[in-house]
mmCIF file of C-alpha atoms in Angstrom:
data_model
loop_
_atom_site.group_PDB
_atom_site.id
_atom_site.type_symbol
_atom_site.label_atom_id
_atom_site.label_comp_id
_atom_site.label_asym_id
_atom_site.label_seq_id
_atom_site.Cartn_x
_atom_site.Cartn_y
_atom_site.Cartn_z
ATOM 1 C CA MET A 1 11.083 -108.485 2.185
ATOM 2 C CA LYS A 2 11.911 -105.914 -1.029
ATOM 3 C CA LEU A 3 9.242 -105.517 -3.347
ATOM 4 C CA ILE A 4 9.616 -104.981 -6.746
ATOM 5 C CA VAL A 5 6.959 -104.493 -9.518
ATOM 6 C CA ILE A 6 7.492 -105.276 -12.886
ATOM 7 C CA SER A 7 6.051 -103.701 -15.885
ATOM 8 C CA ASN A 8 3.994 -105.393 -18.431
ATOM 9 C CA PRO A 9 5.636 -106.477 -20.941
ATOM 10 C CA THR A 10 3.678 -104.416 -24.057
ATOM 11 C CA SER A 11 1.966 -101.422 -23.384
ATOM 12 C CA ILE A 12 -1.493 -101.052 -21.806
ATOM 13 C CA HIS A 13 -3.853 -98.536 -21.732
ATOM 14 C CA SER A 14 -3.575 -95.700 -19.002
ATOM 15 C CA GLU A 15 -0.343 -97.415 -18.040
ATOM 16 C CA ALA A 16 1.906 -94.520 -16.731
ATOM 17 C CA GLN A 17 -1.295 -93.133 -14.507
ATOM 18 C CA ILE A 18 -1.388 -97.013 -13.079
ATOM 19 C CA VAL A 19 2.493 -96.271 -12.231
ATOM 20 C CA ASN A 20 1.499 -93.689 -10.644
ATOM 21 C CA ASN A 21 -1.172 -94.478 -8.680
ATOM 22 C CA LEU A 22 1.016 -97.702 -7.905
ATOM 23 C CA PHE A 23 3.907 -95.244 -6.063
ATOM 24 C CA ASN A 24 1.042 -93.520 -4.558
ATOM 25 C CA GLU A 25 -0.010 -96.655 -2.661
ATOM 26 C CA GLY A 26 3.756 -97.434 -1.457
ATOM 27 C CA LEU A 27 5.574 -98.919 -4.231
ATOM 28 C CA ARG A 28 9.267 -98.421 -4.082
ATOM 29 C CA TYR A 29 10.515 -100.137 -6.673
ATOM 30 C CA PHE A 30 9.046 -100.429 -10.420
ATOM 31 C CA HIS A 31 11.157 -102.289 -13.162
ATOM 32 C CA LEU A 32 10.473 -100.667 -16.723
ATOM 33 C CA ARG A 33 11.240 -103.640 -19.174
ATOM 34 C CA LYS A 34 9.594 -103.908 -22.046
ATOM 35 C CA PRO A 35 11.619 -106.273 -24.700
ATOM 36 C CA ASN A 36 10.197 -105.050 -27.619
ATOM 37 C CA GLU A 37 9.426 -101.851 -27.501
ATOM 38 C CA SER A 38 11.118 -98.793 -29.374
ATOM 39 C CA GLU A 39 13.049 -96.490 -27.271
ATOM 40 C CA GLU A 40 10.400 -94.074 -28.185
ATOM 41 C CA SER A 41 7.372 -95.454 -26.823
ATOM 42 C CA VAL A 42 9.211 -96.434 -23.398
ATOM 43 C CA GLU A 43 10.302 -92.274 -23.343
ATOM 44 C CA LYS A 44 6.818 -91.435 -24.263
ATOM 45 C CA LEU A 45 5.688 -93.380 -20.823
ATOM 46 C CA LEU A 46 8.780 -92.201 -18.881
ATOM 47 C CA THR A 47 7.298 -88.515 -19.675
ATOM 48 C CA GLN A 48 3.960 -89.637 -18.473
ATOM 49 C CA ILE A 49 5.495 -90.838 -15.099
ATOM 50 C CA HIS A 50 5.644 -88.543 -12.691
ATOM 51 C CA PRO A 51 9.296 -87.076 -12.072
ATOM 52 C CA SER A 52 9.337 -87.292 -8.531
ATOM 53 C CA PHE A 53 9.474 -91.086 -9.263
ATOM 54 C CA TYR A 54 12.345 -91.319 -11.633
ATOM 55 C CA PRO A 55 14.734 -92.461 -9.034
ATOM 56 C CA ASN A 56 12.624 -95.507 -8.167
ATOM 57 C CA ILE A 57 12.785 -96.469 -11.463
ATOM 58 C CA ALA A 58 14.689 -99.031 -13.128
ATOM 59 C CA LEU A 59 15.158 -99.509 -16.947
ATOM 60 C CA HIS A 60 15.595 -102.795 -18.402
ATOM 61 C CA GLN A 61 16.309 -101.232 -22.230
ATOM 62 C CA HIS A 62 17.270 -98.026 -23.762
ATOM 63 C CA HIS A 63 19.621 -97.563 -21.015
ATOM 64 C CA GLN A 64 20.476 -94.271 -22.683
ATOM 65 C CA LEU A 65 17.443 -92.884 -21.525
ATOM 66 C CA ALA A 66 18.765 -92.968 -18.271
ATOM 67 C CA SER A 67 20.892 -89.696 -17.849
ATOM 68 C CA LYS A 68 17.642 -87.504 -19.873
ATOM 69 C CA PHE A 69 15.407 -88.609 -17.030
ATOM 70 C CA GLY A 70 17.640 -89.081 -14.018
ATOM 71 C CA ILE A 71 17.763 -92.548 -13.459
ATOM 72 C CA LYS A 72 19.879 -94.107 -11.445
ATOM 73 C CA ARG A 73 19.102 -98.099 -12.035
ATOM 74 C CA LEU A 74 19.719 -100.150 -14.747
ATOM 75 C CA HIS A 75 19.152 -103.814 -15.280
ATOM 76 C CA PHE A 76 20.810 -106.109 -16.907
ATOM 77 C CA PRO A 77 18.959 -109.115 -18.630
ATOM 78 C CA GLU A 78 21.002 -112.327 -18.377
ATOM 79 C CA HIS A 79 22.077 -112.551 -22.461
ATOM 80 C CA GLN A 80 23.502 -108.918 -21.909
ATOM 81 C CA ARG A 81 25.367 -109.391 -19.054
ATOM 82 C CA MET A 82 26.680 -112.062 -20.478
ATOM 83 C CA GLN A 83 27.649 -109.598 -23.668
ATOM 84 C CA THR A 84 29.019 -106.580 -21.262
ATOM 85 C CA VAL A 85 32.255 -106.844 -20.150
ATOM 86 C CA LYS A 86 32.556 -106.471 -16.170
ATOM 87 C CA ASP A 87 34.613 -103.854 -16.069
ATOM 88 C CA GLU A 88 32.379 -101.523 -17.288
ATOM 89 C CA LEU A 89 29.025 -102.854 -15.020
ATOM 90 C CA LYS A 90 31.698 -102.277 -12.600
ATOM 91 C CA ILE A 91 31.882 -98.378 -13.238
ATOM 92 C CA LYS A 92 28.359 -97.940 -13.309
ATOM 93 C CA THR A 93 28.386 -99.042 -9.603
ATOM 94 C CA SER A 94 30.892 -96.130 -9.077
ATOM 95 C CA LYS A 95 28.845 -93.826 -10.720
ATOM 96 C CA GLY A 96 26.433 -93.692 -8.512
ATOM 97 C CA PHE A 97 24.252 -96.462 -10.202
ATOM 98 C CA THR A 98 22.296 -99.263 -8.413
ATOM 99 C CA ILE A 99 22.362 -102.411 -10.921
ATOM 100 C CA SER A 100 20.431 -105.418 -11.146
ATOM 101 C CA THR A 101 20.722 -108.694 -13.703
ATOM 102 C CA SER A 102 18.977 -112.103 -13.446
ATOM 103 C CA ILE A 103 20.283 -115.732 -13.161
ATOM 104 C CA HIS A 104 18.625 -118.917 -13.681
ATOM 105 C CA GLN A 105 21.200 -121.000 -11.760
ATOM 106 C CA ILE A 106 21.821 -120.720 -7.961
ATOM 107 C CA GLU A 107 25.679 -121.285 -8.552
ATOM 108 C CA ASP A 108 25.521 -117.903 -10.678
ATOM 109 C CA LEU A 109 25.836 -115.818 -7.644
ATOM 110 C CA GLU A 110 29.274 -115.912 -7.127
ATOM 111 C CA GLN A 111 29.590 -113.981 -10.435
ATOM 112 C CA VAL A 112 27.315 -111.578 -9.759
ATOM 113 C CA SER A 113 28.637 -110.338 -6.220
ATOM 114 C CA PHE A 114 29.024 -106.556 -7.598
ATOM 115 C CA PHE A 115 25.087 -106.465 -8.671
ATOM 116 C CA ASN A 116 22.963 -104.904 -5.838
ATOM 117 C CA HIS A 117 20.308 -107.467 -6.502
ATOM 118 C CA VAL A 118 19.113 -110.595 -8.700
ATOM 119 C CA PHE A 119 16.171 -111.853 -9.913
ATOM 120 C CA TYR A 120 16.389 -115.889 -9.608
ATOM 121 C CA GLY A 121 13.166 -117.751 -10.748
ATOM 122 C CA PRO A 122 10.896 -119.264 -11.585
ATOM 123 C CA VAL A 123 10.059 -119.973 -8.469
ATOM 124 C CA PHE A 124 6.954 -120.713 -8.873
ATOM 125 C CA ASN A 125 4.803 -121.653 -12.252
ATOM 126 C CA SER A 126 4.995 -118.779 -14.066
ATOM 127 C CA ILE A 127 1.615 -116.647 -14.691
ATOM 128 C CA SER A 128 2.740 -114.513 -17.322
ATOM 129 C CA LYS A 129 4.958 -117.039 -19.344
ATOM 130 C CA LYS A 130 3.200 -120.450 -19.861
ATOM 131 C CA GLY A 131 5.244 -123.290 -19.677
ATOM 132 C CA TYR A 132 7.913 -121.563 -18.139
ATOM 133 C CA GLU A 133 7.559 -123.986 -14.946
ATOM 134 C CA SER A 134 8.901 -123.670 -11.359
ATOM 135 C CA LYS A 135 12.997 -125.262 -11.178
ATOM 136 C CA VAL A 136 13.033 -125.262 -7.582
ATOM 137 C CA PRO A 137 12.030 -127.900 -5.233
ATOM 138 C CA ALA A 138 9.214 -127.560 -2.779
ATOM 139 C CA ASP A 139 12.015 -127.612 0.441
ATOM 140 C CA PHE A 140 14.143 -125.317 -0.983
ATOM 141 C CA GLU A 141 16.223 -123.090 0.987
ATOM 142 C CA LEU A 142 18.358 -120.081 -0.531
ATOM 143 C CA ILE A 143 21.955 -120.301 1.240
ATOM 144 C CA LYS A 144 23.915 -116.979 -0.430
ATOM 145 C CA PRO A 145 27.477 -117.331 -0.800
ATOM 146 C CA GLN A 146 29.550 -114.008 1.282
ATOM 147 C CA ASN A 147 28.863 -111.060 -0.231
ATOM 148 C CA ALA A 148 26.089 -112.297 -2.751
ATOM 149 C CA PRO A 149 23.660 -109.536 -3.679
ATOM 150 C CA ASN A 150 20.032 -109.479 -2.711
ATOM 151 C CA VAL A 151 18.449 -112.719 -4.281
ATOM 152 C CA ILE A 152 14.880 -111.528 -5.679
ATOM 153 C CA ALA A 153 12.531 -114.167 -5.887
ATOM 154 C CA LEU A 154 10.528 -114.018 -9.738
ATOM 155 C CA GLY A 155 7.728 -116.480 -11.434
ATOM 156 C CA GLY A 156 4.458 -117.014 -10.210
ATOM 157 C CA ILE A 157 4.389 -114.835 -6.910
ATOM 158 C CA THR A 158 0.860 -114.292 -5.222
ATOM 159 C CA HIS A 159 -0.368 -113.647 -1.955
ATOM 160 C CA GLN A 160 -1.010 -117.019 -1.350
ATOM 161 C CA ASN A 161 2.486 -118.045 -2.227
ATOM 162 C CA LEU A 162 4.650 -115.300 0.373
ATOM 163 C CA HIS A 163 4.775 -117.402 3.381
ATOM 164 C CA GLN A 164 7.040 -119.860 0.914
ATOM 165 C CA ILE A 165 8.943 -117.437 -0.095
ATOM 166 C CA LYS A 166 9.958 -116.426 3.461
ATOM 167 C CA ARG A 167 10.529 -119.556 4.161
ATOM 168 C CA MET A 168 12.931 -119.952 1.317
ATOM 169 C CA ASN A 169 15.058 -116.649 2.561
ATOM 170 C CA PHE A 170 14.809 -115.124 -0.705
ATOM 171 C CA ASP A 171 15.420 -111.279 -0.212
ATOM 172 C CA GLY A 172 12.170 -110.105 -1.788
ATOM 173 C CA VAL A 173 9.563 -111.019 -4.648
ATOM 174 C CA ALA A 174 8.955 -109.204 -8.023
ATOM 175 C CA LEU A 175 5.616 -109.550 -9.734
ATOM 176 C CA LEU A 176 4.774 -109.216 -12.742
ATOM 177 C CA GLY A 177 2.126 -111.772 -13.945
ATOM 178 C CA PHE A 178 -0.014 -111.673 -10.155
ATOM 179 C CA ILE A 179 0.034 -107.557 -11.572
ATOM 180 C CA TRP A 180 -0.817 -107.097 -14.660
ATOM 181 C CA GLN A 181 -3.230 -110.104 -15.442
ATOM 182 C CA LYS A 182 -6.074 -107.804 -15.029
ATOM 183 C CA PRO A 183 -5.270 -104.014 -15.295
ATOM 184 C CA GLU A 184 -8.628 -102.967 -14.133
ATOM 185 C CA ASN A 185 -7.604 -104.616 -10.916
ATOM 186 C CA VAL A 186 -3.575 -103.647 -10.583
ATOM 187 C CA ILE A 187 -4.028 -101.599 -7.161
ATOM 188 C CA ASN A 188 -5.988 -103.700 -5.633
ATOM 189 C CA GLN A 189 -3.877 -106.797 -6.193
ATOM 190 C CA PHE A 190 -0.813 -104.440 -5.212
ATOM 191 C CA LYS A 191 -2.838 -103.783 -1.669
ATOM 192 C CA THR A 192 -3.730 -107.465 -1.385
ATOM 193 C CA ILE A 193 0.394 -107.978 -1.856
ATOM 194 C CA GLN A 194 1.053 -105.260 0.412
ATOM 195 C CA SER A 195 -1.361 -106.069 3.099
ATOM 196 C CA THR A 196 -0.029 -109.771 3.249
ATOM 197 C CA LEU A 197 3.865 -108.885 2.997
ATOM 198 C CA LYS A 198 2.746 -106.708 6.658
ATOM 199 C CA ILE A 199 1.954 -110.072 8.590
ATOM 200 C CA LEU A 200 4.792 -112.552 7.495
#
């Protein structure tokens, strides 16, 4: 399964070093999501991340920074996707960008077939957002329409429920709360997920 780490929404101490360490431990996909951070703040963080990792980073905000850092992955939060003309999004893919988005209804998969992958959740009760509760039944099974993008499970993902995610037929998982609850434990938490995925 594809493994994605989403950044902590606010800045934390030694964040760039932690991100570099995650990549050095084998992380392949990092989503830089800072919904309330300025462009200057996000740019500063990027300058502290090793340039060799830029191809593996997706920007959720301040897409204009992509050209400056050679980043070819863009995420369009649901509200932004709804406000963007579909042809504009398709142009991004024709220019070599990998694009992703978020959905909150499985039925929406048919509308986002031209995206490379989508986040769907919360699959379990969110760790990072209190009160953001699971919206799928325990016996849920993902049945994708033809030409649907990869669907990434989001919300409450831990090493203890990865087997359920696999049974539900998701294409991957996105980690947020499990990873960033205690910044000093980020690498150990990531390794725990890595190890669990290898034996599934």
